[in-house]
Structures are given as C-alpha cells and as structure tokens.
Short mmCIF file of C-alpha atoms in Angstrom, two decimals:
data_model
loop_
_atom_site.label_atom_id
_atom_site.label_comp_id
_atom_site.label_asym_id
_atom_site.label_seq_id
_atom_site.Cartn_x
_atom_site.Cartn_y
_atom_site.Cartn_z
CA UNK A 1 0.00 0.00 0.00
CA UNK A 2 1.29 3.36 -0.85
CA UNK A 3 -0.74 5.77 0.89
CA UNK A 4 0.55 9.60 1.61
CA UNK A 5 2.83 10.05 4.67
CA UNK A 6 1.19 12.99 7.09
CA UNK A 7 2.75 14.65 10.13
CA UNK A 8 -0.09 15.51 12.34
CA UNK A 9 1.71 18.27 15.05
CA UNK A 10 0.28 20.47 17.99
CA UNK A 11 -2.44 19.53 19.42
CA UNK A 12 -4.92 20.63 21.74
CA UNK A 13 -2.69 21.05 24.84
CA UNK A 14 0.09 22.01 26.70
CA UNK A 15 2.78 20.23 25.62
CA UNK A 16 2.33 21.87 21.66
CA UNK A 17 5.82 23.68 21.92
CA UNK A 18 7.50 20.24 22.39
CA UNK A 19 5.42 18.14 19.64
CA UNK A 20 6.62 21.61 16.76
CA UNK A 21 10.34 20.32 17.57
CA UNK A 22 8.85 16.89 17.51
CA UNK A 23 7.87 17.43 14.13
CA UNK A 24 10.91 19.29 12.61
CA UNK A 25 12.68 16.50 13.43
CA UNK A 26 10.05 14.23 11.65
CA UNK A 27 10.07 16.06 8.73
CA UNK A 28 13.81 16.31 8.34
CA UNK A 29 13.53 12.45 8.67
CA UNK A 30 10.29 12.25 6.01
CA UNK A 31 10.76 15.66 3.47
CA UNK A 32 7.98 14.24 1.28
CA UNK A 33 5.58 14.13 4.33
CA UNK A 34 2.65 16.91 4.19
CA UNK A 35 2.35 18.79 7.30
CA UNK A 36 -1.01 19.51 9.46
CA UNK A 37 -1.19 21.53 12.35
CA UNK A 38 -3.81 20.89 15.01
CA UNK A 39 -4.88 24.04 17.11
CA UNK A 40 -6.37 24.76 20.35
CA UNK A 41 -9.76 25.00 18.49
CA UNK A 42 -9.62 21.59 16.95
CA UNK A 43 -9.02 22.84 14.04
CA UNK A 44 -6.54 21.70 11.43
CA UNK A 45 -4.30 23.69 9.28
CA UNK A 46 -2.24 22.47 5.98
CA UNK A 47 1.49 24.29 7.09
CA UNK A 48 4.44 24.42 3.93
CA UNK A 49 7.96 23.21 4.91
CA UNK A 50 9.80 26.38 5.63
CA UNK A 51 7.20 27.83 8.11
CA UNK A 52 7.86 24.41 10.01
CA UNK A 53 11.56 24.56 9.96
CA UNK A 54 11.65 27.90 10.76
CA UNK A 55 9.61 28.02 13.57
CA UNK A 56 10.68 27.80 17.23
CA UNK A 57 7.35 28.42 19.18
CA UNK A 58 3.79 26.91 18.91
CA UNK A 59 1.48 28.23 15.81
CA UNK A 60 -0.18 30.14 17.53
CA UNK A 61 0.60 33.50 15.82
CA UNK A 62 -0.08 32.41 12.00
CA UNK A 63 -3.76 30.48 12.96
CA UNK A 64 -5.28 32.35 15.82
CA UNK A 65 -8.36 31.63 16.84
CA UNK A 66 -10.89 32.15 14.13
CA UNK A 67 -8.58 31.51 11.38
CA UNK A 68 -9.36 29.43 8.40
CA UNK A 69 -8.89 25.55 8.99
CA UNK A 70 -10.93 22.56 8.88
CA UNK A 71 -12.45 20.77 12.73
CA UNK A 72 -10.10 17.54 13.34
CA UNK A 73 -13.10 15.27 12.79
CA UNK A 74 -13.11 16.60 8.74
CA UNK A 75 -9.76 16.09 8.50
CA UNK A 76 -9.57 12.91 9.65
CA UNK A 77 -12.66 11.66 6.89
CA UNK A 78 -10.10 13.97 4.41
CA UNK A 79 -7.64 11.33 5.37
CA UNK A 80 -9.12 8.56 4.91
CA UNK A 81 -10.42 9.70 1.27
CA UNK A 82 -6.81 10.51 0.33
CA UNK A 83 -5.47 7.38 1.43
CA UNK A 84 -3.07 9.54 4.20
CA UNK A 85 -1.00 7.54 6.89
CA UNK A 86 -0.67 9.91 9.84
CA UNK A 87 2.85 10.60 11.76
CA UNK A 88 1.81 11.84 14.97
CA UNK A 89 4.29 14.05 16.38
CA UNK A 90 1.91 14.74 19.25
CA UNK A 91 2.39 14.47 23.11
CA UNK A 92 -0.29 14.45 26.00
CA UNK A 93 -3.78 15.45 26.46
CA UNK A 94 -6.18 14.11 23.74
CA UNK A 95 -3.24 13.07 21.55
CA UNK A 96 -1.91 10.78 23.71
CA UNK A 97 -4.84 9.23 26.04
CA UNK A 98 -6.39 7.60 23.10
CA UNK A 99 -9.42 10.04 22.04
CA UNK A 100 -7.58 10.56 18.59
CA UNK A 101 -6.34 6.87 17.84
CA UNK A 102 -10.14 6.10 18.45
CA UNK A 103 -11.19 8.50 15.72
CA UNK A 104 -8.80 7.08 13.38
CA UNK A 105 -9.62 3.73 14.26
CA UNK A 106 -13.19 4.10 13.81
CA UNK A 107 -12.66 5.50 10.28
CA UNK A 108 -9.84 3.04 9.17
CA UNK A 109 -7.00 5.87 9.46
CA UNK A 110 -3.75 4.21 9.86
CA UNK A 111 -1.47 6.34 12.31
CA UNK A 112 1.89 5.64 14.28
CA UNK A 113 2.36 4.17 17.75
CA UNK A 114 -0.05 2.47 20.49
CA UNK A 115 -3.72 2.30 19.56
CA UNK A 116 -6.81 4.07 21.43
CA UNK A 117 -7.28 1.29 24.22
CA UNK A 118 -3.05 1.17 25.28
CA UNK A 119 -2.95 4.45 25.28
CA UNK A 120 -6.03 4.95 27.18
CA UNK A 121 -4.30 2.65 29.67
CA UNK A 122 -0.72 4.02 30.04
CA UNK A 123 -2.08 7.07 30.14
CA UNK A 124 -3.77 6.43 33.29
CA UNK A 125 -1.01 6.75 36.12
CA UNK A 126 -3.39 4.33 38.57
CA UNK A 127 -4.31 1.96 35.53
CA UNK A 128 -0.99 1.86 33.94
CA UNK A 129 0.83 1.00 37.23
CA UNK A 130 -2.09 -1.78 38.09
CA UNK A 131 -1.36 -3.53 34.96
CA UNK A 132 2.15 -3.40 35.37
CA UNK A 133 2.15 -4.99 38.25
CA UNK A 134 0.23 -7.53 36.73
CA UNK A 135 3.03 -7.40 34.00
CA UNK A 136 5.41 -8.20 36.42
CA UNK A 137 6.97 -4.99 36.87
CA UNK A 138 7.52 -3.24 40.61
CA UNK A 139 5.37 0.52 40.89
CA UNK A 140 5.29 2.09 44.02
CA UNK A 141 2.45 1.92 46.31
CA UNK A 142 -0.36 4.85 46.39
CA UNK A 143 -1.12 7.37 48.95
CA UNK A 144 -4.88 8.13 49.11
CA UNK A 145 -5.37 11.96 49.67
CA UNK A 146 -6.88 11.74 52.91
CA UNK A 147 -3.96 9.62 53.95
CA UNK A 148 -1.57 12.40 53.29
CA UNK A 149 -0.44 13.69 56.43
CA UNK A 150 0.44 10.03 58.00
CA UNK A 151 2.20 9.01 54.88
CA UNK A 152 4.54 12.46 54.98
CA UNK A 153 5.10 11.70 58.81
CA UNK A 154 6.21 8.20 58.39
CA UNK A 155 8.24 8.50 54.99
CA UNK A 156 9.87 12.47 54.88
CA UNK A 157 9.27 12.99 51.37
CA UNK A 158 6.45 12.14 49.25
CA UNK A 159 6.05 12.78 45.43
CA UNK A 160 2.53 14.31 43.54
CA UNK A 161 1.81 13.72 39.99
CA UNK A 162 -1.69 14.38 37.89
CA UNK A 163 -2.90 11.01 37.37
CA UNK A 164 -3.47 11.80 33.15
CA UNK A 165 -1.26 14.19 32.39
CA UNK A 166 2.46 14.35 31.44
CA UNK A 167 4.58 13.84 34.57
CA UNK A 168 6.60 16.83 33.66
CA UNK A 169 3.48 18.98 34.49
CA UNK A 170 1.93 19.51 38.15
CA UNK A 171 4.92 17.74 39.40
CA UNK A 172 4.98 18.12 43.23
CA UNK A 173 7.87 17.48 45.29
CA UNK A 174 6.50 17.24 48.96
CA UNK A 175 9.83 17.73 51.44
CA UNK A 176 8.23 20.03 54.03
CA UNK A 177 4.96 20.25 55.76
CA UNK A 178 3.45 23.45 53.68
CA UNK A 179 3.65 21.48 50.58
CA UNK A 180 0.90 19.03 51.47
CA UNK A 181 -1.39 22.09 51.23
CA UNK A 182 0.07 22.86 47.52
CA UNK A 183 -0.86 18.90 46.63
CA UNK A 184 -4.02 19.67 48.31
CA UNK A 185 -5.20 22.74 46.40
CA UNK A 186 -3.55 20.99 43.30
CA UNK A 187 -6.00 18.16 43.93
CA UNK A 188 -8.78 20.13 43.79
CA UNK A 189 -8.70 20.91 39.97
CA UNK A 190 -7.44 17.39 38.83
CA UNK A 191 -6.82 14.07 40.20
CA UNK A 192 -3.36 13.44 41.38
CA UNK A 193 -1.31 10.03 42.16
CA UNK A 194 1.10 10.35 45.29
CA UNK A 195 3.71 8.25 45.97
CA UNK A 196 6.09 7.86 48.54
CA UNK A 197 9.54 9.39 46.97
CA UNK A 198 11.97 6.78 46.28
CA UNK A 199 15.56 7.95 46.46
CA UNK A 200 18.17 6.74 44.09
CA UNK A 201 19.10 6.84 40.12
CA UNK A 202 16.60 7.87 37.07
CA UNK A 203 16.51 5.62 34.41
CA UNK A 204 14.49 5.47 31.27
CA UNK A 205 14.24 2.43 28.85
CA UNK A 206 12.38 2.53 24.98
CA UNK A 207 10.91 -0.65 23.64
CA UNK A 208 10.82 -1.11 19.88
CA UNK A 209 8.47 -3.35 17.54
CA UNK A 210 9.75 -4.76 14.40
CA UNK A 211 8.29 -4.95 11.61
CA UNK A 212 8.19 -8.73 11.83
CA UNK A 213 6.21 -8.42 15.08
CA UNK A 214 8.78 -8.86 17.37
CA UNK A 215 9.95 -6.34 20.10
CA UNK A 216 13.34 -5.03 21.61
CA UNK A 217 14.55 -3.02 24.42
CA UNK A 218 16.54 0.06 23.07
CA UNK A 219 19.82 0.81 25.29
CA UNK A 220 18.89 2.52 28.77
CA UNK A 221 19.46 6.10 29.47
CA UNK A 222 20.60 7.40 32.87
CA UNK A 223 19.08 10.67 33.51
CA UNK A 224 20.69 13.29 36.50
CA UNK A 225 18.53 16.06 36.65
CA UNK A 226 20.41 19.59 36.59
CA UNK A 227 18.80 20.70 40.05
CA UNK A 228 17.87 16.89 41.10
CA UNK A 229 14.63 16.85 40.35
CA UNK A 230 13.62 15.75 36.25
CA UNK A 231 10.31 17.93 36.19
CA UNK A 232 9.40 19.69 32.78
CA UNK A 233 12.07 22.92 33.63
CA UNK A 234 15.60 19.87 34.14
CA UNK A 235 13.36 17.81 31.02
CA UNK A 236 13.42 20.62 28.50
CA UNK A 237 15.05 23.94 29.50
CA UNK A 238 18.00 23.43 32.08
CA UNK A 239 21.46 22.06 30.22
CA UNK A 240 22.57 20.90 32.99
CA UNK A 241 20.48 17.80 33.12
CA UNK A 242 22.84 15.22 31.93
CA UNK A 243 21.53 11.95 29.42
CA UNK A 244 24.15 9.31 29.80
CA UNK A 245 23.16 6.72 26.56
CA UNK A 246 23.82 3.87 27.59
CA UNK A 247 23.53 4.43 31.09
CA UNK A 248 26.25 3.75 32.92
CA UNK A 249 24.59 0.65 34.72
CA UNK A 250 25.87 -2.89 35.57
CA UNK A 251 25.07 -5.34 33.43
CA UNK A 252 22.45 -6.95 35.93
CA UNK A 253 20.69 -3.37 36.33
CA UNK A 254 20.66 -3.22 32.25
CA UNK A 255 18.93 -6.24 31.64
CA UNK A 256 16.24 -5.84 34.22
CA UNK A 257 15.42 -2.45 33.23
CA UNK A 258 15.53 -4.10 29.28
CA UNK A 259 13.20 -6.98 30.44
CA UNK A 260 10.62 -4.72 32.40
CA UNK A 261 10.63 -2.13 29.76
CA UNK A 262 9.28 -4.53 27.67
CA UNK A 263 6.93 -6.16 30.31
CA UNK A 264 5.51 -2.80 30.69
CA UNK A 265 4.79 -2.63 26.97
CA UNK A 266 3.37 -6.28 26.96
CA UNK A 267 1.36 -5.24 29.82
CA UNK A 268 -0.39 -2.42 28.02
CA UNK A 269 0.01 -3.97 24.68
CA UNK A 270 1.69 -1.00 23.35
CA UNK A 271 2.38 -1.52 19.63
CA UNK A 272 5.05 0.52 17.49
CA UNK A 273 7.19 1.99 20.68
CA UNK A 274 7.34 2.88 24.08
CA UNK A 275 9.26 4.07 26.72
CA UNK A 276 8.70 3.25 30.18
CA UNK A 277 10.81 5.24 33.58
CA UNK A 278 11.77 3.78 36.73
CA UNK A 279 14.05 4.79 39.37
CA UNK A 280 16.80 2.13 40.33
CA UNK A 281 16.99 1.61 44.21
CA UNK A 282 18.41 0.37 46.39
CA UNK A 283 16.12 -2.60 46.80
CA UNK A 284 15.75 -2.63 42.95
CA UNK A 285 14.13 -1.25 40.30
CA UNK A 286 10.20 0.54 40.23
CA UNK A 287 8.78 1.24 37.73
CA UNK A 288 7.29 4.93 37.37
CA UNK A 289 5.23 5.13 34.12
CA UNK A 290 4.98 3.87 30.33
CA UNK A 291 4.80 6.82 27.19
CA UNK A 292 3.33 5.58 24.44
CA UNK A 293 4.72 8.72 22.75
CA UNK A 294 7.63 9.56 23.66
CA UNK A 295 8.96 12.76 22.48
CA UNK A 296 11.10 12.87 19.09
CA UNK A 297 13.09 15.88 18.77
CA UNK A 298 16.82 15.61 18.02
CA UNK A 299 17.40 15.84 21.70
CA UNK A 300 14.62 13.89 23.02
CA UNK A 301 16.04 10.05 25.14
CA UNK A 302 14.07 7.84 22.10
CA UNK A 303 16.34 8.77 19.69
CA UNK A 304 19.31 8.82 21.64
CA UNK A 305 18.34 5.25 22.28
CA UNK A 306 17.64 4.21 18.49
CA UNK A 307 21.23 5.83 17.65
CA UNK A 308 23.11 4.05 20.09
CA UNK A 309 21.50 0.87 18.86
CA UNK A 310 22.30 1.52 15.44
CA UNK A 311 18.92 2.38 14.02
CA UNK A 312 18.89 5.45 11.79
CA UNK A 313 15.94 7.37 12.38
CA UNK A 314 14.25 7.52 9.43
CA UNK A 315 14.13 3.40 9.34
CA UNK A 316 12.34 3.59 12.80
CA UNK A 317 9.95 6.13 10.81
CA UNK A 318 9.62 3.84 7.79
CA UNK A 319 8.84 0.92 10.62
CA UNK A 320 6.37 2.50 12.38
CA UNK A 321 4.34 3.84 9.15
CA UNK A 322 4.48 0.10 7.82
CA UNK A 323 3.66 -1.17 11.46
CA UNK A 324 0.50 1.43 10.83
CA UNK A 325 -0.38 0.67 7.35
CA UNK A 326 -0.75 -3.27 8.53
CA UNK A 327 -2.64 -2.91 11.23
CA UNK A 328 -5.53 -1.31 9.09
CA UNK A 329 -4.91 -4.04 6.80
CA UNK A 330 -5.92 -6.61 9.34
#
C-alpha cells in the first residue's frame, strides 16, 4: 500500500511547543511528508515546509483563533479519502490518552504508535501501574489523599503527579509540611497520584516493535537532573540535566530495566514503541510510568536510544508507518 505520509503536530494542549520540535525532526527524517497543524480550536491547518523549519514556538501567531482551517473530525474523513498515513508528532492530552487513535480507528485511518485502548491505559497513572504490576513490573504503592499527612510523617518525602497528564506537568515534590497544602489545592482541579519518593538513580528504557512483530529493548538512558529533580524545567530547559546513553549501569541493572521495559509494553500492549521510567533503588528497580509517545526531537532520550543501537531514524519512521499501514490491513 502506498498511501501519503502525514505529520499531524500540535495539538490541543500544553505540551504543543515540544510536539513543533517533535515534528521538525520528523520532517527532516520524512521531506515528502505533508504537514497539518492541530490548534487549540480543533481545528486543522495544511502548514508548507519552511514555516515548520523555521519556527521555534507553537502556531499560535499564524492560525489564531478564528482563522481558516478545517475541525479535526473533517480532516480525519479527508484522510481517509486521500489514502493519508498519519505521523503523529503529538504528546499528552487528547493526543496521547487515546481520544484521537479512536477517531482514526473508527474510520480506518492508519497512524503511528499504540492504539486508542493502550494508550487509554498508560495514560492512566493508577491503571498503567495496576497492569504493570500484573506485568510483572515493581510501581510504588499509592497514597490516598486523605492519607496524606500520616504518609509524609512516616516517609519524609512524598512525590505528587496528575494522574493523566504528562509527569513533567503539576509535578509536586512534597519535602516540608506546607507542601501538602500545595498537593491539596492541586487536587482540587485534577486528580493526582502520590507516591512515597523513592531515592536513588533515574533511568528510562524505549521498547521497539519490528516490523516482523517482534519487540526489543533500546539501550537505557541514565538521567541526572540539573537541580535533582527531572520535572518539565531539568526535562526541556536546564542544560545541565545530563543523558548518559547507555547508562552507565551494571550489566544486571541493564537487563532488568531491558526486560521490564518490555513487560511494561506487553502489559499495556503498546504496539510501534514505548518508553517506560523507573528509578533504580536500592532494593531494585520501580517502575514509574509507560509513554506511548515519547517525544522525538533531536534531543529527546528515544532517539538517543535508536542511535546508540544503530537504528537510523528515518528506518524507525519507515517501521512505524508500515507497522500502521498493517494494522488497518488486518
């Protein structure tokens, strides 16, 4: 099937600055590819090449709201009459928690990564971690929110999250008393997993599917945040967060964060990629959450990983988009 290769970038949330530098690096991967923009309005634009590489913020300025474009669900039936294959540089919200791969799936669009009901699931900090465990992989335990103040007294440190959201976002780090108020109020808005904080190193693992069906654990990355914590500022902003590929692990600690990176996949049945976080400590590893996907600029961990495996980039493309065309074959 030869169908015409689509970046679909932006998005209707937070993280749209990250998915543009997603898709640059798509593009530079996939020249040929056409390029839509999804807005705040669910709306979609058609952008050219050189406003794309260009660009270093979110599109805000060129389609404000308003502006010409066609709603999401039009462009997906447009899709699907053109015979389109959709790259989706895309991170979080209704990108990533399935709401989009159901609309394509429910038309016959054939797109990259995890479909609607994975992604649903890994999405889902309390789901994702349940089925893990299931998988066979180690999450920490929860902390119910009226449990709060016991669980800070008998640990010292606890560690607040949005439960369907990007970690990066609404991270709270909960070292003194006054910040249990902060996961409180935070709380009240959205619901929030809280853990107990686990000391020790950051570690991140990507699991790959062939294109004969057949999966593998990319090389682990050790992560050490610039100001010790990785939240969306040490992720994306501060150079001093350091990205050791291959982590500088023992051999034991390598295979076991290989072999549950790809038990967390199994667990969700993630197809295409994945890359799962855990922290490695000192009574082993635990697992902190899967991304079904993952970010893909030139500096993002995934394809840091792919590179020190050997994969060139635009294979791992061509992979995934014959990994999508298949499955909509079935």
């Amino acid at each position: 099937m030869n169908m015409r290769i689509t970046i679909l970038f932006g998005g209707s949330n937070r993280e749209r600055l990250v998915s543009v530098a997603s898709a640059q690096a798509l593009h530079q991967a996939l020249p040929e590819a056409d390029l839509w923009w999804w807005d705040v309005e669910d709306k979609v634009h058609v952008v050219q090449s050189k406003q794309l590489l260009d660009h270093a913020r979110p599109f805000e300025d060129e389609f404000k709201p308003g502006t010409r474009g066609i709603p999401l669900e039009q462009a997906l039936d447009q899709a699907k009459a053109e015979g389109r294959v959709l790259v989706l540089g895309l991170h979080g919200g209704r990108a990533e928690n399935g709401e989009l791969q159901v609309m394509c799936e429910a038309r016959g669009v054939p797109f990259t990564g995890s479909g609607s009901a994975s992604s649903h699931l890994a999405f889902d900090k309390f789901a994702a971690k349940h089925f893990a465990a299931l998988g066979g992989v180690t999450p920490p335990e929860n902390v119910p929110l009226d449990k709060i103040d016991e669980a800070f007294a008998e640990y010292g440190r606890l560690i607040a999250k949005p439960a369907r959201d990007g970690s990066s976002y609404g991270l709270i780090f909960v070292n003194a008393r006054q910040d249990l108020v902060a996961v409180r109020n935070a709380a009240k808005h959205e619901e929030y997993v809280i853990e107990r904080y686990i000391a020790g190193v950051e570690g991140t693992c990507g699991v790959l599917e062939r294109t004969d069906g057949s999966i593998i654990a990319l090389p682990p990355i050790e992560i050490i945040p610039g100001e010790g914590n990785f939240d969306y500022a040490a992720k994306y902003l501060l150079k001093s967060t350091q990205e050791i590929c291959p982590g500088r692990f023992s051999p034991e600690i390598t295979a076991a964060l290989k072999e549950q990176a790809m038990a967390a996949h199994r667990a969700m049945s993630c197809t295409g990629y994945s890359r799962s976080d855990f922290i490695i400590s000192d009574k082993g590893l635990v697992y902190l959450e899967t991304n079904t996907l993952p970010g893909l600029t030139k500096s993002s961990l995934y394809p840091k990983a792919l590179k020190a495996e050997g994969i060139a980039f635009v294979d791992f493309l061509r992979g995934l988009i014959e990994l999508a065309e298949r499955r909509v074959r079935k």
